[in-house]
Short mmCIF file of C-alpha atoms in Angstrom, two decimals:
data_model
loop_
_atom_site.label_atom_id
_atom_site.label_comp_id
_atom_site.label_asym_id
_atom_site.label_seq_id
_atom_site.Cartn_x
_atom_site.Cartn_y
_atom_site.Cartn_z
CA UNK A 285 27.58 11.06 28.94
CA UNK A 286 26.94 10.95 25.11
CA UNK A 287 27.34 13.82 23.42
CA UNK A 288 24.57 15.36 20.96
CA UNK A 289 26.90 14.34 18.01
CA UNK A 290 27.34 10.69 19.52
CA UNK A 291 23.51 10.35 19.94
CA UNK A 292 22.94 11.12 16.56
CA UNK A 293 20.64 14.52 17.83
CA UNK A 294 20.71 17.84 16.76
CA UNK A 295 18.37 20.93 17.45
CA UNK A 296 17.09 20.79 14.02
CA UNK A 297 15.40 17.68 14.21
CA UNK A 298 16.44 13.69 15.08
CA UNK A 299 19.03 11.35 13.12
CA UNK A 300 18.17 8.00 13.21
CA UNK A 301 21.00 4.74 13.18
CA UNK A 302 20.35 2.26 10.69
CA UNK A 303 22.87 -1.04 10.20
CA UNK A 304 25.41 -0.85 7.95
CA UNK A 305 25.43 -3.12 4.46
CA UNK A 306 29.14 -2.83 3.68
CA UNK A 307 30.16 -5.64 5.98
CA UNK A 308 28.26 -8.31 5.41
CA UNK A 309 25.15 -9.81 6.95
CA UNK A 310 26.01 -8.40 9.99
CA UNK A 311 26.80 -4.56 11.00
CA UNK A 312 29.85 -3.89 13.80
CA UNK A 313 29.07 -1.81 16.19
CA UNK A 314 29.77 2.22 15.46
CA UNK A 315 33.04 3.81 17.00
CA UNK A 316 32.64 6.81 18.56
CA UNK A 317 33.27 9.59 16.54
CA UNK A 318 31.42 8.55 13.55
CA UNK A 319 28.47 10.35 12.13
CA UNK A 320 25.58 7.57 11.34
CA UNK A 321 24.57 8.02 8.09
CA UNK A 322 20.29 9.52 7.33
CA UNK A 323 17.69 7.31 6.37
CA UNK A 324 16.39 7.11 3.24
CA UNK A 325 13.29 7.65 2.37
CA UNK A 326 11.33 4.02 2.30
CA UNK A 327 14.13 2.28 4.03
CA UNK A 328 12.74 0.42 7.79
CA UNK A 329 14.26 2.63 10.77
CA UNK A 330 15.99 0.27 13.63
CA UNK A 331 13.94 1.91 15.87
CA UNK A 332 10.79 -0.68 17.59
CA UNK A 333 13.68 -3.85 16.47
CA UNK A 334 15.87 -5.83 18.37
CA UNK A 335 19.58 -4.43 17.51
CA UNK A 336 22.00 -6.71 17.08
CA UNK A 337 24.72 -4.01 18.43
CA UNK A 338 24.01 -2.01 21.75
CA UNK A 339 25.32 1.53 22.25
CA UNK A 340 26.78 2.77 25.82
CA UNK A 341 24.87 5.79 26.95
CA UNK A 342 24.98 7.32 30.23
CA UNK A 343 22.68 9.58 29.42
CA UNK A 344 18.74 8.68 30.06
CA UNK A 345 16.86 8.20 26.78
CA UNK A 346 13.98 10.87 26.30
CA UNK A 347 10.99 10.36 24.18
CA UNK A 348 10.78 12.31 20.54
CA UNK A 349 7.36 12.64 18.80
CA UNK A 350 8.53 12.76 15.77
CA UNK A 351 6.42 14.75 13.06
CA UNK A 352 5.42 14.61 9.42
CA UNK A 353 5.97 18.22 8.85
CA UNK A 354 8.83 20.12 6.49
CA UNK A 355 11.69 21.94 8.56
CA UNK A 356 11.41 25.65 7.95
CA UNK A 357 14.59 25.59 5.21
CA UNK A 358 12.64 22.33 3.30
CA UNK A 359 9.14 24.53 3.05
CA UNK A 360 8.20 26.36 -0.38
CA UNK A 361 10.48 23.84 -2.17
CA UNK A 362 8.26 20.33 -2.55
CA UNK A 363 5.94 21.20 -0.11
CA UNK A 364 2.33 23.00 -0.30
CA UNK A 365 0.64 24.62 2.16
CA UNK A 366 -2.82 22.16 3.89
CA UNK A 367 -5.79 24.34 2.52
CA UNK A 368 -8.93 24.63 4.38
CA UNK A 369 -11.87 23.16 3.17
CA UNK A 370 -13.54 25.74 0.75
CA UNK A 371 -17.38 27.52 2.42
CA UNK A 372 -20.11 25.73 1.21
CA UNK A 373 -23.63 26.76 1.86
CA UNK A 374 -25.81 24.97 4.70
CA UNK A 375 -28.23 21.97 4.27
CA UNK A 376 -27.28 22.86 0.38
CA UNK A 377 -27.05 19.20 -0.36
CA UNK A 378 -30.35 18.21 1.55
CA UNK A 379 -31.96 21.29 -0.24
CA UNK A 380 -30.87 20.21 -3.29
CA UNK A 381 -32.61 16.78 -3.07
CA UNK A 382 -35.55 18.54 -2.20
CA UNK A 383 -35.55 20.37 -5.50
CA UNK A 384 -35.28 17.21 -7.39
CA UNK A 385 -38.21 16.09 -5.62
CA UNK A 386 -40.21 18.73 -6.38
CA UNK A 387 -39.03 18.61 -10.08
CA UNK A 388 -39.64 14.79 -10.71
CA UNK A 389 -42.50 15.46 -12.65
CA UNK A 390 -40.96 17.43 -15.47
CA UNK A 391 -43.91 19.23 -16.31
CA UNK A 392 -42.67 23.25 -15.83
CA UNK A 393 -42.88 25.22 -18.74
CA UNK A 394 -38.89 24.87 -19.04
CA UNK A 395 -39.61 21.01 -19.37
CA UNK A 396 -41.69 21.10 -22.55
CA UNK A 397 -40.97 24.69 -24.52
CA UNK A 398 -37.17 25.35 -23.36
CA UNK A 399 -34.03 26.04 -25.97
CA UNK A 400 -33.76 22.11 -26.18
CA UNK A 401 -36.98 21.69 -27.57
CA UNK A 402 -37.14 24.83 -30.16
CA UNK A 403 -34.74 23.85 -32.80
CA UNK A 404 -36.04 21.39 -35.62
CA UNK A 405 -33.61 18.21 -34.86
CA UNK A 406 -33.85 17.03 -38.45
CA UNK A 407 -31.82 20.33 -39.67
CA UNK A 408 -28.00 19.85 -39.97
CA UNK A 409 -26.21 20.49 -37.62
CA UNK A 410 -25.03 24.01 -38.02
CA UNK A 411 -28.87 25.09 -38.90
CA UNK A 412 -29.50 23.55 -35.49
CA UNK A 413 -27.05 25.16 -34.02
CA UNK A 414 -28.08 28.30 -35.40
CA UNK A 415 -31.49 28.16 -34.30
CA UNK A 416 -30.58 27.26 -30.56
CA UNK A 417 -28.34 30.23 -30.55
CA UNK A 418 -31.69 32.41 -32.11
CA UNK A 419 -34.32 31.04 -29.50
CA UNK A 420 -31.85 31.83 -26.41
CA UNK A 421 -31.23 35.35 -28.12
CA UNK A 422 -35.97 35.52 -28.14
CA UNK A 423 -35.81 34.07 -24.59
CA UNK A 424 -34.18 37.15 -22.81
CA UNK A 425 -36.92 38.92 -20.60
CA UNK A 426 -39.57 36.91 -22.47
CA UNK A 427 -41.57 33.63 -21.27
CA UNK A 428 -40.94 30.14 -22.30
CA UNK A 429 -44.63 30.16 -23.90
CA UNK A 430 -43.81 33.25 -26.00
CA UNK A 431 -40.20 32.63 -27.09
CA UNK A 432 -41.67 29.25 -28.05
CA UNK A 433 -43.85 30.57 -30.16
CA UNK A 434 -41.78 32.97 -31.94
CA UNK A 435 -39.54 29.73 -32.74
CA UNK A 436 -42.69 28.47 -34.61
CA UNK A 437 -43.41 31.14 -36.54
CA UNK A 438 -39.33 31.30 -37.73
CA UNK A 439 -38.91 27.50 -38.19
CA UNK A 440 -42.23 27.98 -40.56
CA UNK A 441 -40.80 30.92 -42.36
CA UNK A 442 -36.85 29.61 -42.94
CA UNK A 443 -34.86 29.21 -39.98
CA UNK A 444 -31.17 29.65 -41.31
CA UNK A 445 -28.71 32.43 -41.59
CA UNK A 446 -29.08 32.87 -45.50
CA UNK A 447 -32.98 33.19 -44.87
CA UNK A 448 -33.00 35.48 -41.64
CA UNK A 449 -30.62 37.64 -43.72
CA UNK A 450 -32.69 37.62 -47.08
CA UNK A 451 -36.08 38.93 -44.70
CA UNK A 452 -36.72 42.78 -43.98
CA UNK A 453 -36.78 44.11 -40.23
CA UNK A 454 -40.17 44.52 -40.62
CA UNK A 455 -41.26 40.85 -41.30
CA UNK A 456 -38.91 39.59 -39.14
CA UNK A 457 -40.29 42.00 -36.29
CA UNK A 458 -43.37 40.49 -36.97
CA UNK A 459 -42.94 37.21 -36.46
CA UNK A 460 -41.01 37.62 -33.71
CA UNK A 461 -43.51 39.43 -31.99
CA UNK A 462 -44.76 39.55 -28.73
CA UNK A 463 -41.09 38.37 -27.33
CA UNK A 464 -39.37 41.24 -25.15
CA UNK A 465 -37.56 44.12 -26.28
CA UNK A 466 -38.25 42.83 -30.48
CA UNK A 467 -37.28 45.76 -31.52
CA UNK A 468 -33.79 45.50 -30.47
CA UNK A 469 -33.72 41.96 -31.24
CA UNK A 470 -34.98 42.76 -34.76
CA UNK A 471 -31.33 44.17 -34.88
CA UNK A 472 -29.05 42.24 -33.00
CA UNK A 473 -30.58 38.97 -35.00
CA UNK A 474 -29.30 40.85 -38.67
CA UNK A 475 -26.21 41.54 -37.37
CA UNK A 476 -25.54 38.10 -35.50
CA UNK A 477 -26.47 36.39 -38.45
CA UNK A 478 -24.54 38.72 -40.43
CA UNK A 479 -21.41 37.46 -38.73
CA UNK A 480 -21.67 34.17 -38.40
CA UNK A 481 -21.95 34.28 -42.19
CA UNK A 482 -18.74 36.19 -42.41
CA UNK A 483 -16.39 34.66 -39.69
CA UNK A 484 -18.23 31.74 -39.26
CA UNK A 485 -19.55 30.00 -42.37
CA UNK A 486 -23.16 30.22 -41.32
CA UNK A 487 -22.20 28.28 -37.94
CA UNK A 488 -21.75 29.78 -34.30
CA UNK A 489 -18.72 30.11 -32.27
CA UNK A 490 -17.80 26.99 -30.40
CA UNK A 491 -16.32 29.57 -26.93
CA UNK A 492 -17.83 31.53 -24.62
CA UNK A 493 -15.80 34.46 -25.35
CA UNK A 494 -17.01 34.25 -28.94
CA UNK A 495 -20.43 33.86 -28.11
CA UNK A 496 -20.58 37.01 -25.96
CA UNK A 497 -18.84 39.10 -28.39
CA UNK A 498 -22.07 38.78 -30.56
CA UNK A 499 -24.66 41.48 -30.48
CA UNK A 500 -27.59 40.51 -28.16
CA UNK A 501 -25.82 37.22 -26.88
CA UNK A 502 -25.27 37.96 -22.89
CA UNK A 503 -23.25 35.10 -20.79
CA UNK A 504 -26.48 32.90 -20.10
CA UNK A 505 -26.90 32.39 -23.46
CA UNK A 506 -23.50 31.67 -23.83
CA UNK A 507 -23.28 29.11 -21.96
CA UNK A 508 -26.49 27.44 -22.58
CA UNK A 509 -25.52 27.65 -26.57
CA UNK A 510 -22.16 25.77 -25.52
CA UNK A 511 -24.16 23.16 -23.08
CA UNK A 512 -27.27 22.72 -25.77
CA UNK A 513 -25.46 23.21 -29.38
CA UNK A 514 -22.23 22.33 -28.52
CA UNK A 515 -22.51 19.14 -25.61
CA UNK A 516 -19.92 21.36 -22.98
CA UNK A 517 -20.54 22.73 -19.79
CA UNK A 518 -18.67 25.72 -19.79
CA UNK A 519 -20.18 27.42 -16.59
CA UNK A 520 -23.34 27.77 -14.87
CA UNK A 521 -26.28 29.57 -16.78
CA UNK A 522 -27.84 31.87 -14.54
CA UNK A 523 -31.13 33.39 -15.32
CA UNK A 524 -33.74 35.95 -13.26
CA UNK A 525 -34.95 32.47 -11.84
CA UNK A 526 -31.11 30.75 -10.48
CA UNK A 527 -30.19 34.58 -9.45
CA UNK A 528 -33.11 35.04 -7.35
CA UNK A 529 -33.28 31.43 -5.69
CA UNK A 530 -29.78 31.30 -5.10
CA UNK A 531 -30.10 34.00 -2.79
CA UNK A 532 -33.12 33.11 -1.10
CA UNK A 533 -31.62 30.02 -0.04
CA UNK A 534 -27.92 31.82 0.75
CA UNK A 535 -26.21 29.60 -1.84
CA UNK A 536 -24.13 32.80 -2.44
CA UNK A 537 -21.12 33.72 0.63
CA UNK A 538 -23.15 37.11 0.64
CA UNK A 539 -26.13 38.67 -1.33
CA UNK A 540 -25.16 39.21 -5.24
CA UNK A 541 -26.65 42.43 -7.29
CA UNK A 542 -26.96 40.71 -10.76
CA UNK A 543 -27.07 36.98 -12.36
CA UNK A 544 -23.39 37.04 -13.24
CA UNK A 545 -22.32 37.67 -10.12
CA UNK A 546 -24.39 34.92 -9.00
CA UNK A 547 -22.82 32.57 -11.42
CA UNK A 548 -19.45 33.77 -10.25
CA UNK A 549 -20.17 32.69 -6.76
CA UNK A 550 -21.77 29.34 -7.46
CA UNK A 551 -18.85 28.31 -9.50
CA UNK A 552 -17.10 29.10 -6.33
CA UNK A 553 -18.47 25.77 -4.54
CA UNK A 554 -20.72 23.71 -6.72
CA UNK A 555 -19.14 20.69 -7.60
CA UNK A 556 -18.94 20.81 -11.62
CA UNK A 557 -20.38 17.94 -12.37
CA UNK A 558 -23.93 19.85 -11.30
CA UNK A 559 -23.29 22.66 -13.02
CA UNK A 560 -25.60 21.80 -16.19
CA UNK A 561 -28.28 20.27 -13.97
CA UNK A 562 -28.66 24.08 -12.23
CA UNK A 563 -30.33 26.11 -14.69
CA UNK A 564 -33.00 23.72 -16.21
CA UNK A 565 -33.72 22.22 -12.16
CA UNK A 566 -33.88 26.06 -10.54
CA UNK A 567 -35.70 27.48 -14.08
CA UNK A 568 -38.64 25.33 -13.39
CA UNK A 569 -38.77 25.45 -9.55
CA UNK A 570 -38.65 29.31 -9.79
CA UNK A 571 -42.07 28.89 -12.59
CA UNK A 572 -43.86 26.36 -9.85
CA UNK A 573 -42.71 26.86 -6.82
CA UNK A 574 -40.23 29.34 -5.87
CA UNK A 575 -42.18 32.33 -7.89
CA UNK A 576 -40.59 36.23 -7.91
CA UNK A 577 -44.01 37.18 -5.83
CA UNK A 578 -45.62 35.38 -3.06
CA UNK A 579 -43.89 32.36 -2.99
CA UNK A 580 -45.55 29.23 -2.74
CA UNK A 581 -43.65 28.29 0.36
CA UNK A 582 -46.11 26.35 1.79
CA UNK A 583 -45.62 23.55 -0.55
CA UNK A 584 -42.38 23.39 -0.68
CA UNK A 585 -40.36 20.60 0.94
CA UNK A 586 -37.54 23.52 1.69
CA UNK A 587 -39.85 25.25 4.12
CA UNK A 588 -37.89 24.68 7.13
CA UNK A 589 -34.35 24.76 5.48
CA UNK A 590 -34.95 27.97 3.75
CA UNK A 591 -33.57 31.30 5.36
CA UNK A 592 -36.18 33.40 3.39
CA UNK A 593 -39.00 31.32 4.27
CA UNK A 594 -38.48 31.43 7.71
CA UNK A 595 -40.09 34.58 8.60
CA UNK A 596 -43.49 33.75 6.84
#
């Protein structure tokens, strides 16, 4: 009988025979004793062709599967581990056409009076800038209507740095008036603009980290500035609206307490490519359809595939 050696098997896995080169067209036979040499990688095995040599073996050929797999002393070197596919939310995709649906008419008040359309597009570019930055600072706990209007009443008035700067608290409280909080944002909007004129030249920071180092700048805003002012999606903008809707629908692994949390978690799965469709496609389905209280569930085309709709 052949021994393990002769064979060309060991316990650690199989060695396969190839032909020889060094002797012309045509390899001898193998004399017992010799140890065959490995394949390379990419070179044909002789196993499945016709050898031109045949090997005297008592002992009955067994079957190998053989195995695409790294021996335990070739793992962690060139090797990675197979990951399993990522959690995903159900019937997201199908839910997500229904949103577009829904949202084909552009005509929520996101579509007409958002941060794209409150800047003056003939300013240059860092005044435009500036004012996007300004309008998503008015729009926090305030309606698109209102911050909208407040935009107006600045744009009329001087809408850069220098003239924001040059205007007491009280005028500029006053024309800012009836957005949220005004008050506060009355002072974060002097010392914003008082920075970007320091650090900045009158222009606003091009990074997220920047942006949320300002006062009265939160991470929405951040990244909106960077999608709207600056043309990059650095993360998902997550309002009242995304936050609340993204848990009605369980787009989140488990319920989230607050919008960056929510953001956190849909970065998780969402393919990037949608992350800058989100906030302006969720904003307006949570003013039409998907409201904070009583729901219009009824007409929406995510009835059935809704978890939170299910029980009405």
């Amino acid at each position: 009988m052949c021994s393990p050696q002769e064979s060309g098997m060991n316990a650690a896995g199989v060695r396969m025979v190839t032909r020889s080169r060094s002797q012309g067209s045509r390899a001898r036979p193998r004399r017992g004793g010799e140890e065959a040499a490995p394949l390379q990688r990419g070179e044909a095995s002789g196993e499945g062709r016709k050898s031109h040599s045949r090997v005297k073996c008592q002992q009955k050929s067994q079957r190998v599967n053989v195995a695409y797999e790294a021996s335990d002393g070739e793992k962690g070197e060139d090797t990675e581990p197979l990951k399993a596919p990522g959690w995903e939310p159900q019937d997201w995709q199908q839910q997500l056409v229904n949103i577009r649906t829904m949202r084909s008419g552009k005509d929520a008040p996101v579509d007409q009076l958002g941060v794209e359309h409150c800047y003056d597009p003939s300013a240059p570019p860092k005044v435009r800038r500036y004012q996007v930055l300004l309008s998503l600072m008015l729009s926090s706990q305030t309606k698109d209507q209102v911050t909208a209007g407040a935009m107006q009443r600045l744009r009329a008035w001087g809408l850069t740095v220098d003239s924001i700067l040059q205007t007491d608290d009280s005028t500029l409280g006053t024309l800012i008036y009836p957005v949220g909080f005004w008050r506060n944002k009355v002072k974060y909007i002097k010392q914003t603009s008082a920075i970007l004129q320091q650090r900045y030249g009158g222009d606003i920071p091009a990074s997220v980290t920047e942006l949320v180092a300002l006062p009265g700048v939160g991470p929405k805003m951040a990244h909106l500035a960077m999608a709207v002012a600056w043309g990059t999606v650095s993360g998902i903008a997550v309002d009242t609206h995304v936050h609340r809707i993204a848990n009605r629908l369980r787009w989140t692994k488990k319920t989230t307490k607050s919008p960056e949390e929510t953001r956190t978690a849909l970065e998780e799965w969402l393919p990037r490519e949608l992350w800058s469709e989100i906030n302006g496609l969720l904003v307006g389905f949570g003013q039409q359809t998907c409201l904070p209280v009583r729901p219009r569930c009824q007409a929406c085309l995510n009835r059935a595939l809704c978890p939170a709709a299910q029980g009405l």
